[in-house]
PDB file of C-alpha atoms in Angstrom:
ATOM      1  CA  UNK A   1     -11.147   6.454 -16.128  1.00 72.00           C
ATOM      2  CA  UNK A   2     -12.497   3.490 -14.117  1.00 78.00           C
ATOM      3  CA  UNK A   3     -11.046   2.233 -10.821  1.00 89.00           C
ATOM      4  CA  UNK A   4      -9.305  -1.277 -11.698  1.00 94.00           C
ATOM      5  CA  UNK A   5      -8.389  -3.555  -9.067  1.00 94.00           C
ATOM      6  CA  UNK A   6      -6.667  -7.186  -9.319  1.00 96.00           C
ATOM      7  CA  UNK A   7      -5.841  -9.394  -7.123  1.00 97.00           C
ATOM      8  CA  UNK A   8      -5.486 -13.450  -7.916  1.00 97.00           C
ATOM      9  CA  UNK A   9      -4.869 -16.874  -5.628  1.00 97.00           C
ATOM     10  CA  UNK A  10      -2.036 -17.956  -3.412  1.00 97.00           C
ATOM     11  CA  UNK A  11      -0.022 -19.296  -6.153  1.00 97.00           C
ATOM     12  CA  UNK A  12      -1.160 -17.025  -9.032  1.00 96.00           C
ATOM     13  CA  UNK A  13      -2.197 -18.916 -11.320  1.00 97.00           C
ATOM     14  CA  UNK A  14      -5.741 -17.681 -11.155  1.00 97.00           C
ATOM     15  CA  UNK A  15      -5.776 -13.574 -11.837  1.00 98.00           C
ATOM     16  CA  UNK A  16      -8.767 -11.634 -12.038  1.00 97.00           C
ATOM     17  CA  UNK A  17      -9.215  -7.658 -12.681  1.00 97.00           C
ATOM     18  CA  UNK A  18     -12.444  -5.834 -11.032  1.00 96.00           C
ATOM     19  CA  UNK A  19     -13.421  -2.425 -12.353  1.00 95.00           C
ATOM     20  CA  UNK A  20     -14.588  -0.174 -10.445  1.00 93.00           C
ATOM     21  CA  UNK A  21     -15.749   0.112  -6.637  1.00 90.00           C
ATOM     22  CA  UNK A  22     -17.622  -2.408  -5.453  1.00 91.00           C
ATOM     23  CA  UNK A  23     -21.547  -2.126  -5.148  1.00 90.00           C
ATOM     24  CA  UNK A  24     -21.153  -3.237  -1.094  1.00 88.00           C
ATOM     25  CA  UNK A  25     -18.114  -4.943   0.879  1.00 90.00           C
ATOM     26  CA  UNK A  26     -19.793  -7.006   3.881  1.00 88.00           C
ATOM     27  CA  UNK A  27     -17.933  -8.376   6.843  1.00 90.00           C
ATOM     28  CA  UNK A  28     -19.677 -11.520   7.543  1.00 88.00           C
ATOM     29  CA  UNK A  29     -19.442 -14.060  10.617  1.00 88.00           C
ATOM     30  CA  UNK A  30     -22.225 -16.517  10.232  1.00 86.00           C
ATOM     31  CA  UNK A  31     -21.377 -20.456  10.079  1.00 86.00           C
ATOM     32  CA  UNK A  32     -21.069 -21.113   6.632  1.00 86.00           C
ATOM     33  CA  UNK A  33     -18.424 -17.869   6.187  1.00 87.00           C
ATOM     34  CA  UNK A  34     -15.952 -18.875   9.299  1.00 90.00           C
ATOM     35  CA  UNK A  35     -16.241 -22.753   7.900  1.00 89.00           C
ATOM     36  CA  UNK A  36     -15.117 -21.814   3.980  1.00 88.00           C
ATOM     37  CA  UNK A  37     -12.278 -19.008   5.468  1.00 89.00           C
ATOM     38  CA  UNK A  38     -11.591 -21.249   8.465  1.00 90.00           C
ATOM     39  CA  UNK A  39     -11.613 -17.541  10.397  1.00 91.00           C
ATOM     40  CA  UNK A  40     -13.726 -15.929  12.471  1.00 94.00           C
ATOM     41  CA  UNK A  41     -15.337 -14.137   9.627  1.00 90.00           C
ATOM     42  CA  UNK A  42     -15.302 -13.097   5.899  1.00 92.00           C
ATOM     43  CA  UNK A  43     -14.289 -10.059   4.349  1.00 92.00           C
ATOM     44  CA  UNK A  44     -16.110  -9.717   0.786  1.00 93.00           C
ATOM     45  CA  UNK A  45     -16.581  -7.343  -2.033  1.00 94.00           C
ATOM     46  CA  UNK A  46     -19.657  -7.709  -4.320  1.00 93.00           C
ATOM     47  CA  UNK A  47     -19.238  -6.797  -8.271  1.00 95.00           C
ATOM     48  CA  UNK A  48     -21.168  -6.784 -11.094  1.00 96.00           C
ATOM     49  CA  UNK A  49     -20.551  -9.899 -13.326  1.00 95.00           C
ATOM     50  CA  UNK A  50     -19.400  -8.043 -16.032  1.00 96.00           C
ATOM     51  CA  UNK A  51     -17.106  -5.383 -14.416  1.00 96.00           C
ATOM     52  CA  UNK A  52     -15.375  -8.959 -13.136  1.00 96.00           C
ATOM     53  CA  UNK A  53     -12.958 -10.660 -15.485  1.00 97.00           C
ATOM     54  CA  UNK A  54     -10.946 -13.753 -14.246  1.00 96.00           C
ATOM     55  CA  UNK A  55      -7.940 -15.142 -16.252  1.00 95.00           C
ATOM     56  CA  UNK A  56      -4.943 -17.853 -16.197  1.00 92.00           C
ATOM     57  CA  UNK A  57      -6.641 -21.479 -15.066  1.00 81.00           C
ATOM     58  CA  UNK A  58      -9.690 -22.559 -15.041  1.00 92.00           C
ATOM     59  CA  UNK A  59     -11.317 -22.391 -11.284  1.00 96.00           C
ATOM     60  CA  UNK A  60     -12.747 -25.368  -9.693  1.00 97.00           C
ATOM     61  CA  UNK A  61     -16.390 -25.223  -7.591  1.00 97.00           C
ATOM     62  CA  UNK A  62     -18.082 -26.410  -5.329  1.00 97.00           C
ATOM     63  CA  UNK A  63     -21.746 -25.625  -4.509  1.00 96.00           C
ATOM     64  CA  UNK A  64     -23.998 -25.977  -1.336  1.00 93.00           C
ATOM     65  CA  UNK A  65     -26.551 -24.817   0.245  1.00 92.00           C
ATOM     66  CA  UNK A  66     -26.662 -22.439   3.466  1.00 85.00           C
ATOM     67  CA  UNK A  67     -27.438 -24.289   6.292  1.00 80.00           C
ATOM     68  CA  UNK A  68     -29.413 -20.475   7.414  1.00 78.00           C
ATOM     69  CA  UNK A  69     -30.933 -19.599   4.312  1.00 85.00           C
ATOM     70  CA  UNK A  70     -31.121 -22.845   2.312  1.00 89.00           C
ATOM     71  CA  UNK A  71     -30.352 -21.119  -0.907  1.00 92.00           C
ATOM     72  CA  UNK A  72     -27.086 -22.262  -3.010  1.00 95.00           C
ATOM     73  CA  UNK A  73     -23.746 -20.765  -2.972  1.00 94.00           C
ATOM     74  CA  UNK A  74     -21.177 -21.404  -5.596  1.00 97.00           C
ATOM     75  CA  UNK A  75     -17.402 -20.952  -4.421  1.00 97.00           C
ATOM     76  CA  UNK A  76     -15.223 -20.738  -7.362  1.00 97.00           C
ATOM     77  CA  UNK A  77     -11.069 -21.626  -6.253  1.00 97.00           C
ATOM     78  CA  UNK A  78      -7.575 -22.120  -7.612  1.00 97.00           C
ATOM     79  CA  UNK A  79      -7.505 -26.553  -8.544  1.00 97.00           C
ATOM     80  CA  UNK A  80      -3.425 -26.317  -7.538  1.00 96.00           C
ATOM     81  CA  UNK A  81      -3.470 -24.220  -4.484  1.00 97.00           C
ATOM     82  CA  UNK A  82      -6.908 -23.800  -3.152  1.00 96.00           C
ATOM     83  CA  UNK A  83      -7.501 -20.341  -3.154  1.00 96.00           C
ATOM     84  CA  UNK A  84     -11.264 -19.420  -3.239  1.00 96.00           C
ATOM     85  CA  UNK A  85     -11.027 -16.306  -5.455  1.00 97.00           C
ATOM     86  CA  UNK A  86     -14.730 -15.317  -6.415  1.00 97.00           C
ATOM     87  CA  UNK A  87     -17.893 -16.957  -5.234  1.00 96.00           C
ATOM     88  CA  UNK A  88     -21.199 -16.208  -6.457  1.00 95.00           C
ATOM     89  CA  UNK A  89     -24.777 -16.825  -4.385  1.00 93.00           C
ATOM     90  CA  UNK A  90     -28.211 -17.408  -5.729  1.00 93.00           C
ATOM     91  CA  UNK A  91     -29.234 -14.252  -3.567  1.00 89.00           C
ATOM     92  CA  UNK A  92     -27.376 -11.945  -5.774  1.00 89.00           C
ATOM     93  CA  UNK A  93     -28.807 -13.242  -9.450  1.00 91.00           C
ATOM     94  CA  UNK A  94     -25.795 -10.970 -12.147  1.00 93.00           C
ATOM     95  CA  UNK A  95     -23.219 -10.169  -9.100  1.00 95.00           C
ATOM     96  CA  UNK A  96     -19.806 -11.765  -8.125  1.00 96.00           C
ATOM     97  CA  UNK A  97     -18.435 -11.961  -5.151  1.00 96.00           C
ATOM     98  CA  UNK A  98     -14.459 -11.453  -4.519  1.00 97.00           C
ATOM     99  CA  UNK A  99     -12.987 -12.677  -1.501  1.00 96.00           C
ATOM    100  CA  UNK A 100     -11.116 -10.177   0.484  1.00 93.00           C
ATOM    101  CA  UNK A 101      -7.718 -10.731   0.929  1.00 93.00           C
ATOM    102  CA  UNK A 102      -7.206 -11.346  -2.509  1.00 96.00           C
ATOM    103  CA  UNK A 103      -7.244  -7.959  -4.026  1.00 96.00           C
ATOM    104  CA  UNK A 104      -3.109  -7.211  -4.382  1.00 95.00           C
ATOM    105  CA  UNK A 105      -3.894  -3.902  -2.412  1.00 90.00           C
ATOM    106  CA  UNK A 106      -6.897  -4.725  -0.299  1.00 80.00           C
ATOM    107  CA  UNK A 107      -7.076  -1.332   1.073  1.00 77.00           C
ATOM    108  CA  UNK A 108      -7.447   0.524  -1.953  1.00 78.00           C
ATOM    109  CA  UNK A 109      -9.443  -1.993  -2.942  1.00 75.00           C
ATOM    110  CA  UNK A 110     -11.820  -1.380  -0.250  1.00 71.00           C
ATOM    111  CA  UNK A 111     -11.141   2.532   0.646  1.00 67.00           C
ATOM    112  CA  UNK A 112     -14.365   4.397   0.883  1.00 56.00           C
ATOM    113  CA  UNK A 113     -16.716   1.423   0.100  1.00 55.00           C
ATOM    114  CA  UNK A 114     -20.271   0.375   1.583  1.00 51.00           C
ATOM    115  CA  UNK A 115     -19.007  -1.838   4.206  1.00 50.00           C
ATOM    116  CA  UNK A 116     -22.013  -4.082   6.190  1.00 50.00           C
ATOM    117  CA  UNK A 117     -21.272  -6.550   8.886  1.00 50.00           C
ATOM    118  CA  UNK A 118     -23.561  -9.481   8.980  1.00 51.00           C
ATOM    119  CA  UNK A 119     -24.653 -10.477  12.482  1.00 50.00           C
ATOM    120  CA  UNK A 120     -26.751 -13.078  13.843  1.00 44.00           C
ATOM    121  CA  UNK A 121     -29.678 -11.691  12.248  1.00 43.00           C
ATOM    122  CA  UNK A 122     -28.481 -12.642   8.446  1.00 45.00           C
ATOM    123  CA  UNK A 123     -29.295  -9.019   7.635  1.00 44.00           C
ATOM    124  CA  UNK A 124     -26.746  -6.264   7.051  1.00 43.00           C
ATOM    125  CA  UNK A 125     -26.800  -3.004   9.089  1.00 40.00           C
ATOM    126  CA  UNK A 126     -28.987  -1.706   6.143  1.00 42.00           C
ATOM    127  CA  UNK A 127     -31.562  -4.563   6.440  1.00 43.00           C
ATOM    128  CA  UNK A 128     -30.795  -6.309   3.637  1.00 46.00           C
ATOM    129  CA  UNK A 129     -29.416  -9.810   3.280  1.00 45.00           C
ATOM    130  CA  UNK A 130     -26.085 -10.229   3.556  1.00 44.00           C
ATOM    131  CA  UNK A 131     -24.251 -12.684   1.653  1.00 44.00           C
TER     132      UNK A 131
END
């Protein structure tokens, strides 16, 4: 059987249920992350599309473009309480992207995945590009 994970916004109105682990979780600090978290960084964890189903609400977006890579990012968030719950990136054509500390257990959520931390390169420690 499948690992499921869930997780949903601030004021649960959006829910969404992942199955199994993700393909890469990536710890990333670059401008664009630490302005949409308003942190220092951003936790993510990168599904397939289809192992991704969101329910309740309909999510709002809002699309731009990467002031480092120029390409488009879609963030996808709860209209009543602003969550952003998924976001998905033109540099990962059929993935999904969850944010973080959404996940109702985050560390099961996360336990024994590929973790990469984006640095000032825009690569992850495995040279590829990090979201």
């Amino acid at each position: 059987m499948p690992e499921i994970h869930e997780g949903g916004c601030l004021c649960g109105s959006v829910r969404y249920r992942a199955e199994g682990k993700p393909a890469r979780v990536s710890v990333c600090h670059c401008t664009d992350c630490q302005r949409r978290t308003g942190s220092a960084f951003a936790v993510v964890a990168h599904f397939k599309h289809e192992n991704l189903e969101v329910t309740g609400g309909p999510l709002s977006t809002y699309e731009y473009r990467t002031d480092e890579s120029h390409r488009w990012i879609r963030l996808e968030f709860c209209p009543r309480c602003g969550t952003t719950v998924t976001l998905t990136a033109e540099q990962s054509p059929g993935g999904r992207t969850v944010s973080g500390g959404t996940f109702d257990d985050l560390r099961e959520a996360l336990h024994e995945s590929r973790m990469r931390d984006r640095g000032d390169s825009g690569r992850g420690q495995d040279g590829e590009d990090a979201v």
